[in-house]
Short mmCIF file of C-alpha atoms and ligand atoms in Angstrom, two decimals:
data_model
loop_
_atom_site.label_atom_id
_atom_site.label_comp_id
_atom_site.label_asym_id
_atom_site.label_seq_id
_atom_site.Cartn_x
_atom_site.Cartn_y
_atom_site.Cartn_z
CA MET S 74 86.08 95.89 78.55
CA LYS S 75 88.69 97.37 77.94
CA GLY S 76 88.43 100.87 79.02
CA PRO S 77 90.38 103.93 79.29
CA TRP S 78 92.31 103.36 82.78
CA GLU S 79 93.84 99.89 81.72
CA GLY S 80 95.96 101.29 79.30
CA ALA S 81 98.21 98.98 77.17
CA GLY S 82 100.79 98.67 79.55
CA GLY S 83 98.72 97.74 82.52
CA ARG S 84 97.56 99.39 85.43
CA LEU S 85 99.08 100.15 89.28
CA VAL S 86 96.12 100.88 91.99
CA GLY S 87 97.17 103.32 94.92
CA LEU S 88 95.31 105.76 97.23
CA GLY S 89 92.85 108.28 95.50
CA VAL S 90 92.77 111.72 97.01
CA SER S 91 91.71 113.87 95.09
CA GLN S 92 89.48 113.75 92.27
CA GLY S 93 88.95 113.95 88.78
CA ARG S 94 90.53 112.56 85.86
CA ALA S 95 93.72 113.37 84.05
CA ALA S 96 95.76 111.85 80.92
CA GLY S 97 99.46 112.96 80.37
CA PRO S 98 103.11 112.23 79.80
CA MET S 99 104.38 111.50 83.21
CA ILE S 100 107.96 112.42 84.82
CA ARG S 101 109.89 111.62 88.25
CA LEU S 102 110.50 114.50 90.32
CA GLY S 103 114.46 114.98 90.36
CA GLU S 104 116.18 112.30 92.87
CA PRO S 105 118.17 114.07 96.24
CA PRO S 106 121.82 113.99 94.34
CA LYS S 107 124.48 111.35 96.06
CA LEU S 108 127.53 112.69 98.48
CA PRO S 109 130.78 111.39 96.09
CA ALA S 110 133.41 109.81 98.79
CA PRO S 111 135.42 112.32 99.76
CA GLY S 112 139.07 112.85 98.23
CA PRO S 113 141.80 115.32 98.88
CA VAL S 114 140.72 119.05 98.09
CA THR S 115 144.39 120.47 96.25
CA ASP S 116 142.89 124.50 96.06
CA PRO S 117 140.26 125.20 99.20
CA GLY S 118 140.17 128.96 97.98
CA ALA S 119 138.48 127.45 95.05
CA GLU S 120 135.66 125.03 96.63
CA ALA S 121 134.91 127.78 98.54
CA ALA S 122 133.67 129.77 95.52
CA THR S 123 131.99 126.38 94.51
CA VAL S 124 130.13 126.57 97.60
CA GLY S 125 128.83 130.66 97.51
CA LYS S 126 128.11 129.92 93.76
CA ALA S 127 125.65 126.82 94.68
CA LEU S 128 124.27 128.48 97.69
CA GLU S 129 123.31 131.81 95.49
CA ALA S 130 122.12 129.20 92.15
CA VAL S 131 119.74 127.69 94.93
CA ALA S 132 118.19 130.86 95.72
CA ALA S 133 117.79 132.36 92.62
CA GLU S 134 116.12 129.40 91.48
CA LEU S 135 113.55 129.88 94.30
CA ASN S 136 112.50 133.24 94.06
CA ARG S 137 112.34 132.95 90.29
CA ARG S 138 109.50 130.07 91.24
CA ALA S 139 108.47 132.28 93.82
CA LEU S 140 108.00 134.90 91.10
CA ALA S 141 105.65 132.24 88.94
CA ALA S 142 103.78 131.44 91.53
CA GLY S 143 102.59 134.16 93.41
CA GLY S 144 100.11 134.20 96.41
CA GLU S 145 100.62 132.47 99.85
CA ALA S 146 103.11 129.64 97.84
CA ALA S 147 105.68 132.59 96.85
CA GLU S 148 105.82 133.54 100.71
CA ILE S 149 106.54 129.69 101.43
CA LEU S 150 109.64 129.91 98.48
CA GLU S 151 111.22 133.69 99.43
CA ALA S 152 111.23 132.15 103.06
CA LEU S 153 113.25 129.17 101.97
CA ALA S 154 114.98 132.04 99.47
CA MET S 155 116.06 133.58 102.63
CA ILE S 156 117.16 130.15 104.58
CA ALA S 157 119.64 129.12 101.71
CA GLU S 158 120.77 133.10 101.20
CA ASP S 159 121.70 133.47 105.18
CA PRO S 160 125.74 134.47 105.58
CA ILE S 161 125.65 131.93 108.96
CA LEU S 162 125.31 129.36 106.52
CA LEU S 163 127.49 130.35 103.89
CA GLU S 164 130.42 131.18 106.78
CA GLU S 165 129.77 127.73 108.00
CA ALA S 166 130.43 125.72 104.93
CA GLU S 167 133.74 128.43 104.53
CA ARG S 168 134.94 126.67 107.35
CA HIS S 169 134.76 123.45 106.44
CA THR S 170 136.85 124.23 102.72
CA ALA S 171 139.02 125.88 104.29
CA GLY S 172 139.45 122.79 107.04
CA GLY S 173 140.00 120.56 103.18
CA HIS S 174 136.64 119.44 102.78
CA ALA S 175 135.39 119.47 98.89
CA ALA S 176 131.99 122.00 98.61
CA PRO S 177 129.65 119.04 98.01
CA HIS S 178 130.81 117.57 101.82
CA ALA S 179 131.15 120.90 102.95
CA LEU S 180 127.61 122.09 102.15
CA ASP S 181 126.37 118.67 103.44
CA ALA S 182 128.16 119.45 106.93
CA ALA S 183 126.46 123.18 107.49
CA PHE S 184 122.76 122.55 106.32
CA THR S 185 122.91 119.48 108.67
CA LYS S 186 124.46 121.90 111.42
CA HIS S 187 122.23 124.04 110.91
CA ARG S 188 119.29 121.27 111.03
CA GLU S 189 120.21 120.15 114.05
CA ALA S 190 120.57 124.25 115.27
CA LEU S 191 116.91 124.67 114.17
CA ALA S 192 115.70 121.09 115.46
CA ALA S 193 117.05 122.26 118.37
CA LEU S 194 114.61 125.14 119.20
CA GLY S 195 111.74 123.81 118.98
CA GLY S 196 108.20 124.58 118.04
CA TYR S 197 108.19 125.54 114.93
CA LEU S 198 110.76 126.61 114.09
CA ALA S 199 111.75 122.56 114.58
CA GLU S 200 109.21 121.96 112.16
CA ARG S 201 111.32 124.00 109.56
CA ALA S 202 113.69 121.76 110.04
CA ALA S 203 112.79 119.68 107.32
CA ASP S 204 113.04 121.99 104.82
CA LEU S 205 116.71 122.13 105.34
CA ASP S 206 116.72 119.00 103.69
CA ASP S 207 115.21 120.12 100.24
CA LEU S 208 117.99 123.05 100.38
CA LYS S 209 120.77 120.88 100.88
CA HIS S 210 119.86 118.74 98.37
CA ARG S 211 119.14 121.18 95.97
CA ALA S 212 123.09 123.29 96.75
CA VAL S 213 124.76 119.54 97.15
CA ALA S 214 123.39 118.85 93.50
CA SER S 215 124.41 122.67 91.82
CA ALA S 216 128.27 122.29 93.78
CA LEU S 217 127.68 118.70 91.87
CA GLY S 218 126.89 119.94 88.54
CA LEU S 219 124.27 118.14 88.42
CA PRO S 220 120.85 119.48 87.61
CA MET S 221 118.56 120.87 90.60
CA PRO S 222 116.43 118.43 92.20
CA GLY S 223 112.59 119.35 92.40
CA LEU S 224 109.95 119.91 90.33
CA PRO S 225 111.04 119.68 86.37
CA SER S 226 110.27 122.12 83.93
CA PRO S 227 109.52 120.59 80.81
CA GLY S 228 107.33 123.25 78.72
CA HIS S 229 104.46 120.84 78.30
CA PRO S 230 101.39 119.69 80.27
CA TYR S 231 102.84 116.64 82.30
CA VAL S 232 101.29 113.84 85.29
CA LEU S 233 103.97 114.84 88.33
CA VAL S 234 105.13 111.60 89.93
CA ALA S 235 107.40 111.39 93.08
CA THR S 236 108.37 109.06 96.06
CA ASP S 237 106.93 111.94 98.56
CA LEU S 238 106.21 115.70 98.15
CA SER S 239 107.57 118.05 100.03
CA PRO S 240 106.54 121.25 101.41
CA ALA S 241 108.76 123.51 98.83
CA ASP S 242 107.64 121.25 95.96
CA THR S 243 104.47 121.49 97.17
CA ALA S 244 104.24 124.92 97.18
CA GLY S 245 105.65 125.70 93.87
CA LEU S 246 103.65 123.55 91.53
CA GLY S 247 102.91 125.42 88.26
CA PRO S 248 99.94 125.38 86.03
CA ASP S 249 101.75 122.68 83.94
CA VAL S 250 100.84 119.48 86.47
CA LEU S 251 98.50 117.65 85.23
CA ALA S 252 98.13 115.29 88.38
CA LEU S 253 99.97 114.16 90.92
CA VAL S 254 101.09 110.64 92.34
CA THR S 255 103.04 109.64 94.97
CA GLU S 256 104.33 106.35 96.25
CA ARG S 257 103.96 107.56 99.45
CA GLY S 258 101.75 109.96 101.88
CA GLY S 259 98.41 109.41 103.50
CA PRO S 260 94.50 110.77 102.69
CA THR S 261 95.53 113.94 104.96
CA SER S 262 98.77 114.01 103.99
CA HIS S 263 100.53 117.59 103.00
CA THR S 264 100.41 116.10 99.18
CA ALA S 265 96.18 115.27 99.60
CA ILE S 266 95.71 118.29 100.86
CA LEU S 267 97.20 120.64 98.83
CA ALA S 268 95.61 118.82 95.64
CA ARG S 269 92.34 119.18 96.98
CA SER S 270 92.56 122.54 97.74
CA ARG S 271 93.76 123.16 93.76
CA GLY S 272 91.68 120.63 92.14
CA LEU S 273 94.05 118.64 91.00
CA PRO S 274 93.81 114.55 90.82
CA ALA S 275 96.01 112.96 93.12
CA VAL S 276 96.84 109.71 93.83
CA VAL S 277 99.30 108.58 96.74
CA ALA S 278 100.36 105.72 98.35
CA CYS S 279 100.56 104.37 94.54
CA ALA S 280 103.55 101.15 95.11
CA GLY S 281 105.53 101.27 91.74
CA VAL S 282 105.03 104.17 90.46
CA MET S 283 108.41 105.79 90.54
CA ASP S 284 109.82 102.64 88.90
CA LEU S 285 107.88 103.59 85.62
CA ASP S 286 110.16 105.21 82.89
CA ASP S 287 109.75 109.57 82.51
CA GLY S 288 107.35 110.11 79.23
CA THR S 289 105.38 106.99 79.89
CA MET S 290 101.29 108.16 78.74
CA ILE S 291 99.38 107.25 81.93
CA GLY S 292 96.27 108.44 83.04
CA VAL S 293 95.43 109.31 86.57
CA ASP S 294 91.76 108.66 88.31
CA GLY S 295 92.12 110.53 91.74
CA GLY S 296 88.64 109.16 92.70
CA THR S 297 89.78 105.15 92.45
CA GLY S 298 93.15 105.80 93.38
CA GLU S 299 94.00 103.76 89.14
CA VAL S 300 96.73 104.75 87.36
CA ALA S 301 96.58 103.24 83.72
CA ILE S 302 99.51 102.90 81.80
CA GLY S 303 100.34 103.61 78.60
CA LEU S 304 97.61 105.02 77.25
CA SER S 305 97.28 105.58 73.58
CA GLU S 306 95.99 109.13 72.24
CA GLN S 307 92.91 108.34 71.51
CA GLU S 308 92.77 107.26 75.03
CA THR S 309 93.84 109.94 76.55
CA SER S 310 92.25 112.54 74.23
CA GLU S 311 89.14 110.82 75.92
CA VAL S 312 90.28 111.35 79.37
CA VAL S 313 90.48 114.62 78.79
CA GLN S 314 87.77 115.87 77.31
CA GLY S 315 85.59 113.60 79.90
CA GLU S 316 87.60 115.71 82.90
CA THR S 317 86.65 119.33 80.91
CA ALA S 318 82.86 117.83 80.57
CA ARG S 319 83.20 117.21 84.04
CA ARG S 320 84.53 119.97 85.83
CA ALA S 321 81.83 122.68 83.41
CA ARG S 322 79.57 120.86 84.96
CA LEU S 323 80.82 121.24 88.36
CA GLN S 324 81.69 125.05 87.73
CA ALA S 325 77.41 125.15 86.79
CA SER S 326 76.66 123.41 90.03
CA ARG S 327 74.57 125.92 92.55
CA GLY S 328 71.97 125.36 95.24
CA PRO S 329 71.78 123.52 98.70
CA GLY S 330 73.53 120.00 99.59
CA GLY S 331 71.32 117.12 99.68
CA THR S 332 69.88 113.82 98.28
CA ALA S 333 67.95 113.01 95.54
CA ASP S 334 64.91 112.07 97.71
CA GLY S 335 65.46 116.02 99.37
CA HIS S 336 66.75 114.98 102.37
CA ALA S 337 68.91 118.25 103.20
CA VAL S 338 73.12 117.90 104.46
CA LYS S 339 74.12 121.57 104.80
CA LEU S 340 77.48 121.87 102.87
CA LEU S 341 80.34 124.46 104.45
CA LEU S 342 83.35 125.91 104.29
CA ASN S 343 86.75 125.15 105.99
CA ILE S 344 88.47 128.38 105.95
CA GLY S 345 91.63 130.18 107.67
CA SER S 346 90.75 133.26 107.44
CA ALA S 347 88.31 135.99 105.35
CA ALA S 348 90.42 135.74 102.16
CA ASP S 349 89.43 132.08 102.00
CA LEU S 350 85.37 132.62 101.10
CA PRO S 351 84.44 132.97 97.48
CA GLN S 352 84.31 136.07 95.58
CA GLY S 353 82.01 136.78 93.07
CA GLU S 354 80.08 134.39 91.05
CA ASP S 355 83.28 131.79 90.34
CA GLY S 356 83.15 130.40 94.27
CA ALA S 357 81.74 127.76 95.25
CA ASP S 358 78.01 127.94 96.55
CA ALA S 359 78.19 126.76 99.94
CA GLU S 360 75.61 127.55 102.93
CA GLY S 361 78.24 128.58 105.25
CA VAL S 362 81.82 128.23 106.73
CA GLY S 363 82.06 125.20 108.75
CA LEU S 364 85.46 125.00 110.37
CA PHE S 365 86.88 128.74 111.02
CA ARG S 366 90.90 127.57 111.78
CA THR S 367 91.28 130.83 113.85
CA GLU S 368 95.28 129.68 114.68
CA PHE S 369 95.65 130.04 110.60
CA LEU S 370 95.39 133.32 111.04
CA PHE S 371 98.33 133.29 113.48
CA LEU S 372 100.81 130.67 112.73
CA ASP S 373 103.79 132.66 112.10
CA ARG S 374 103.32 135.22 114.68
CA LYS S 375 106.63 135.81 117.57
CA GLN S 376 104.09 137.89 119.17
CA PRO S 377 100.73 137.73 120.58
CA PRO S 378 97.62 138.83 118.58
CA SER S 379 95.86 142.38 119.63
CA PHE S 380 92.65 142.34 120.84
CA GLU S 381 91.70 144.17 118.83
CA GLU S 382 93.67 143.26 115.92
CA GLN S 383 91.43 139.66 116.33
CA VAL S 384 87.73 141.12 116.70
CA SER S 385 88.60 142.86 113.24
CA ALA S 386 89.93 139.40 111.97
CA TYR S 387 87.14 137.45 113.11
CA ALA S 388 84.39 140.39 111.84
CA GLU S 389 85.88 140.15 108.55
CA VAL S 390 84.41 136.75 108.60
CA PHE S 391 81.48 137.64 110.30
CA ALA S 392 80.74 140.06 107.92
CA ARG S 393 80.63 138.27 104.51
CA ALA S 394 79.51 134.91 105.71
CA GLU S 395 75.70 133.67 107.11
CA HIS S 396 76.59 130.82 109.10
CA VAL S 397 79.84 130.54 110.49
CA VAL S 398 81.28 127.72 112.93
CA VAL S 399 84.42 129.47 114.52
CA ARG S 400 86.62 126.98 116.11
CA THR S 401 88.79 128.58 119.00
CA LEU S 402 92.73 128.08 118.48
CA ASP S 403 93.99 124.61 117.94
CA ALA S 404 97.61 125.12 118.85
CA GLY S 405 100.14 122.15 118.73
CA THR S 406 101.98 119.78 116.62
CA ASP S 407 101.47 119.99 113.04
CA LYS S 408 100.73 123.79 114.21
CA PRO S 409 102.67 125.38 117.00
CA LEU S 410 101.78 128.76 117.95
CA PRO S 411 105.68 130.36 118.34
CA PHE S 412 103.98 133.31 120.81
CA LEU S 413 102.13 130.87 122.81
CA GLY S 414 105.83 130.25 124.16
CA LEU S 415 104.65 126.35 124.80
CA PRO S 416 107.34 124.11 126.22
CA GLY S 417 108.89 121.58 123.78
CA GLU S 418 107.22 118.34 124.38
CA GLN S 419 108.58 114.48 123.78
CA ASN S 420 105.00 113.83 122.72
CA PRO S 421 103.17 116.49 121.49
CA ALA S 422 100.49 114.76 119.72
CA LEU S 423 99.43 113.71 123.16
CA GLY S 424 100.13 116.62 124.80
CA VAL S 425 99.45 119.82 125.51
CA ARG S 426 97.48 121.02 122.17
CA GLY S 427 94.04 122.72 121.19
CA LEU S 428 91.52 123.24 123.92
CA ARG S 429 94.46 122.24 126.59
CA VAL S 430 96.78 124.87 126.01
CA ASP S 431 93.98 126.41 128.73
CA ARG S 432 95.85 124.24 131.17
CA LEU S 433 99.04 126.42 130.57
CA LEU S 434 97.93 129.60 129.68
CA PRO S 435 94.16 130.00 131.21
CA GLY S 436 94.25 133.96 129.80
CA VAL S 437 94.40 132.72 126.13
CA LEU S 438 90.75 131.34 125.77
CA ASP S 439 88.93 134.04 127.21
CA THR S 440 90.39 136.63 125.36
CA GLN S 441 90.08 134.84 122.21
CA LEU S 442 86.21 133.90 123.74
CA ASP S 443 85.85 137.36 123.94
CA ALA S 444 87.72 138.80 120.74
CA ILE S 445 85.04 136.40 118.83
CA ALA S 446 81.62 137.80 120.85
CA THR S 447 82.79 141.57 120.53
CA ALA S 448 83.24 140.69 116.41
CA ALA S 449 79.56 139.19 116.43
CA ARG S 450 78.03 141.95 118.47
CA GLN S 451 80.28 144.21 115.82
CA ALA S 452 78.73 142.19 112.99
CA GLY S 453 75.45 141.64 113.80
CA ALA S 454 76.19 137.48 113.21
CA GLU S 455 75.58 134.61 115.89
CA PRO S 456 78.53 132.65 115.04
CA TRP S 457 78.58 129.28 116.19
CA VAL S 458 81.57 128.71 118.63
CA MET S 459 83.90 125.46 119.25
CA ALA S 460 86.76 124.41 121.02
CA PRO S 461 88.87 121.78 119.60
CA MET S 462 91.04 118.79 120.97
CA VAL S 463 87.96 118.26 123.77
CA THR S 464 88.79 114.23 125.70
CA THR S 465 85.96 114.76 128.21
CA ALA S 466 82.34 115.83 128.90
CA GLY S 467 84.00 117.93 131.64
CA GLU S 468 86.01 120.03 129.66
CA ALA S 469 83.03 120.13 127.35
CA GLY S 470 81.29 121.89 130.24
CA ASP S 471 84.00 124.35 131.02
CA PHE S 472 84.56 125.29 127.81
CA ALA S 473 80.43 126.22 127.40
CA ARG S 474 79.99 128.06 130.46
CA ARG S 475 82.98 129.97 129.38
CA ALA S 476 82.04 130.97 125.99
CA ARG S 477 78.12 131.69 127.25
CA ALA S 478 79.59 133.48 129.55
CA LYS S 479 80.95 135.83 127.46
CA GLY S 480 77.57 135.75 125.62
CA ILE S 481 78.40 133.04 122.89
CA ALA S 482 74.72 131.85 122.21
CA ARG S 483 75.92 128.36 120.26
CA VAL S 484 78.18 126.29 121.17
CA GLY S 485 80.06 123.21 120.30
CA VAL S 486 82.62 121.16 120.97
CA MET S 487 85.15 118.96 117.65
CA VAL S 488 85.28 115.55 118.24
CA GLU S 489 88.88 114.44 117.28
CA VAL S 490 89.93 112.43 120.69
CA PRO S 491 88.17 108.89 120.64
CA ALA S 492 86.93 109.23 124.25
CA ALA S 493 85.73 112.36 122.72
CA ALA S 494 83.55 110.13 120.61
CA LEU S 495 82.71 107.05 122.77
CA ARG S 496 80.63 109.69 125.42
CA ALA S 497 79.02 111.80 122.23
CA GLY S 498 75.60 111.65 124.21
CA ARG S 499 76.81 113.13 127.44
CA LEU S 500 78.99 115.92 125.99
CA LEU S 501 75.90 116.70 124.44
CA ARG S 502 74.10 117.44 127.10
CA GLU S 503 76.77 120.42 127.63
CA VAL S 504 77.22 121.73 124.42
CA ASP S 505 74.45 122.41 120.93
CA PHE S 506 76.08 120.34 117.99
CA LEU S 507 79.50 118.18 117.35
CA SER S 508 81.80 119.09 114.63
CA ILE S 509 84.06 115.83 113.90
CA GLY S 510 87.62 116.21 113.13
CA THR S 511 88.13 112.80 110.76
CA ASN S 512 91.98 113.85 110.71
CA ASP S 513 92.80 113.61 114.21
CA LEU S 514 90.52 111.78 115.10
CA ALA S 515 91.73 108.99 112.62
CA GLN S 516 94.97 109.69 114.05
CA TYR S 517 94.14 109.27 117.76
CA THR S 518 91.76 106.16 116.84
CA PHE S 519 94.80 104.26 114.92
CA ALA S 520 97.34 105.56 116.62
CA ALA S 521 98.73 106.77 113.85
CA ASP S 522 100.63 110.09 112.92
CA ARG S 523 98.86 111.75 110.08
CA GLN S 524 101.42 112.88 108.39
CA HIS S 525 102.65 109.18 108.27
CA SER S 526 103.16 108.34 104.79
CA VAL S 527 103.75 103.87 105.39
CA LEU S 528 100.67 104.21 107.65
CA ALA S 529 98.22 105.62 104.54
CA ASP S 530 96.42 102.38 104.90
CA LEU S 531 95.83 103.03 108.64
CA LEU S 532 94.36 107.00 107.94
CA ASP S 533 92.04 105.83 105.12
CA PRO S 534 88.92 107.45 106.86
CA ARG S 535 86.81 104.52 104.99
CA GLN S 536 88.23 102.07 108.38
CA PRO S 537 85.08 100.61 110.12
CA ALA S 538 86.76 101.41 113.16
CA LEU S 539 86.35 105.07 112.65
CA LEU S 540 83.40 104.90 110.98
CA GLU S 541 81.57 103.68 114.05
CA LEU S 542 83.21 106.35 116.03
CA ILE S 543 81.28 108.47 113.38
CA ALA S 544 78.09 106.25 113.80
CA ARG S 545 78.18 106.88 117.48
CA CYS S 546 78.39 110.75 117.75
CA ALA S 547 75.38 110.93 115.14
CA GLU S 548 73.13 108.97 116.71
CA ALA S 549 73.69 110.69 119.83
CA GLY S 550 72.79 113.86 118.04
CA VAL S 551 69.70 112.68 116.75
CA ARG S 552 68.86 111.41 119.92
CA ALA S 553 69.56 114.94 121.43
CA GLY S 554 68.15 116.50 118.60
CA LYS S 555 71.37 118.20 118.13
CA PRO S 556 73.82 118.86 115.03
CA VAL S 557 76.53 116.49 114.60
CA GLY S 558 78.48 117.38 111.31
CA VAL S 559 81.97 116.06 110.02
CA CYS S 560 84.83 118.76 109.17
CA GLY S 561 87.87 116.52 108.25
CA GLU S 562 89.15 116.00 105.33
CA ALA S 563 86.35 113.31 104.77
CA ALA S 564 83.93 115.59 104.45
CA GLY S 565 85.44 116.99 101.03
CA ASP S 566 85.45 113.27 99.46
CA PRO S 567 82.21 112.84 97.30
CA LEU S 568 82.91 108.85 97.56
CA LEU S 569 82.93 109.26 101.15
CA ALA S 570 79.93 111.69 101.16
CA PRO S 571 76.81 109.43 100.93
CA LEU S 572 78.15 107.46 103.70
CA LEU S 573 78.98 109.71 106.03
CA VAL S 574 75.10 111.06 105.72
CA GLY S 575 73.72 107.53 105.80
CA LEU S 576 75.66 107.54 108.87
CA GLY S 577 73.62 109.93 110.58
CA VAL S 578 75.32 113.38 109.84
CA THR S 579 74.09 116.04 109.29
CA SER S 580 76.58 118.73 107.63
CA LEU S 581 79.80 118.45 105.81
CA SER S 582 82.17 121.04 105.57
CA MET S 583 85.48 121.18 103.23
CA ALA S 584 87.62 123.05 101.36
CA GLY S 585 85.91 125.37 98.26
CA VAL S 586 86.97 123.22 95.43
CA CYS S 587 85.78 120.28 96.93
CA VAL S 588 81.85 121.48 97.62
CA PRO S 589 80.35 120.97 93.49
CA ALA S 590 81.55 117.45 93.39
CA VAL S 591 80.08 116.26 96.78
CA ARG S 592 76.92 118.68 96.22
CA GLU S 593 76.64 115.99 92.96
CA ALA S 594 77.58 112.95 94.58
CA LEU S 595 74.75 113.85 97.29
CA ALA S 596 72.14 114.61 94.82
CA GLU S 597 72.96 110.78 92.79
CA VAL S 598 71.73 108.80 95.92
CA THR S 599 68.67 108.67 97.97
CA LEU S 600 68.84 108.52 102.15
CA ASP S 601 68.24 105.26 101.79
CA GLU S 602 70.85 104.49 99.61
CA CYS S 603 72.75 106.38 101.70
CA ARG S 604 72.19 104.17 104.71
CA GLU S 605 72.90 101.12 102.68
CA ARG S 606 76.45 102.16 102.03
CA ALA S 607 77.14 103.17 105.56
CA ARG S 608 75.81 99.98 106.79
CA ALA S 609 77.99 98.07 104.65
CA ALA S 610 81.05 99.82 105.86
CA LEU S 611 80.56 98.72 108.81
CA GLU S 612 80.36 95.63 108.18
C1 LIG W 272 90.47 117.24 111.92
O1 LIG W 272 91.22 117.27 112.95
O2 LIG W 272 89.67 116.40 111.21
C2 LIG W 272 90.27 118.93 111.62
C3 LIG W 272 89.34 119.49 110.79
O3 LIG W 272 90.75 119.68 112.44
P1 LIG W 272 92.70 119.55 111.54
O4 LIG W 272 93.12 119.28 111.14
O5 LIG W 272 92.90 121.59 111.80
O6 LIG W 272 93.30 119.35 112.56
MG1 LIG W 273 92.57 118.47 114.62
#
């Protein structure tokens, strides 16, 4: 039968990474400009003036978008605008115009040099180097008199289609974006995480979508990954009505998590600070915090946070949430912490990250454990505390002893490394609970960088090898009578949640916006049906 997802022009299928449906005209993200062949320059002064105007235009555009975006997105956009206004960058470009280069080439050279300098510094600044490419494209387009690449503003709602989205693009998404479809990207990519946190339907790794014309009416299903092309007006309005009804139903969803036959599954929140906790009636009705990513509090810091500062940040969360699982600092690769001053590494994802930082800087973990215990006493709370990137039972035991010595009663570890999953039973002799970080566990199981768009299929949490490792942990939990939760992005996927429960997982921790859809998905199936899905997926 021809449904709304077939469309008159056929359909494409990618990877659905953020639930929900949307329909509307698609618009492709402006592509980076191509540099023209270098030609003779007659007036270096005019070229220098063009350089100055281009950089000003880039900064003004970013500041304008910052104003419209507000919040954390505004901070990212303002920081990018400051880079465009950096006098060193201007001087470098002017040096090139004085040397006989046209403005676009001078900008290209100056940004490239700036990028190399940042990359050489390593750590957080090296991570920012990629943002410079985005700024360069904007500046070069402006100097060439082309429309600035980046987010369109057509004046009406639209589905944003792109090869991939940069951090600047994702941070600047306005309310007129109905859904996202990208040709690249994986389930734990920037685009996927942002889309989920904003409740925007999204499909990634959708081959061929950039070949469609702007203005084509498309339907997007962020659950199944389907993109229907050429929807009629009637089909579009059916999608919109269905989605409005779905959102209203989810908004009203309340209560503890569990299957249709009453098997309880705790639904918890992933947070980076107290600001992510629900405010008032509209917030997610979760049963506590399953992952407090403490490193998010200190990502941009050059100086270590003081003991008192840590105590107050933790106590604020403990005072506002009933049950909190705190993760000790997880520094490294995608989350560098400049204040630690860790040396650069050839292969950082396999280097000193997470709990391993303790090998170089032992004081950091002990101070943090002390601060968590002090905050708990102040708030009258009993947080559970876990360590990231644990690999062996020896590491788990050492962490547990040190945490307990500070007075922390419930100690656990994350399972993000296959070695830890394989030895889950042994780990559970040392600790009280396990929390499976499927983002990293997938990365390390499939030897595929979690940010790598070309490897998205390997990072799909439905991969049987990953599911087998999860099952092994859950079975170890049942034998030991100890909880085993999932706190990676997979936990917030309503299609996966029943499967994870079928594997034996006892709690699911996710971004607040994901809770209602996961609650609904679980309430529709019995525990036996969950187990059947798990069995089928493993096969
Ligand atoms: C994970 O790896 O799945 C996880 C939850 O940790 P993070 O995403 O913070 O690395
Ligand atoms: Mg992780």
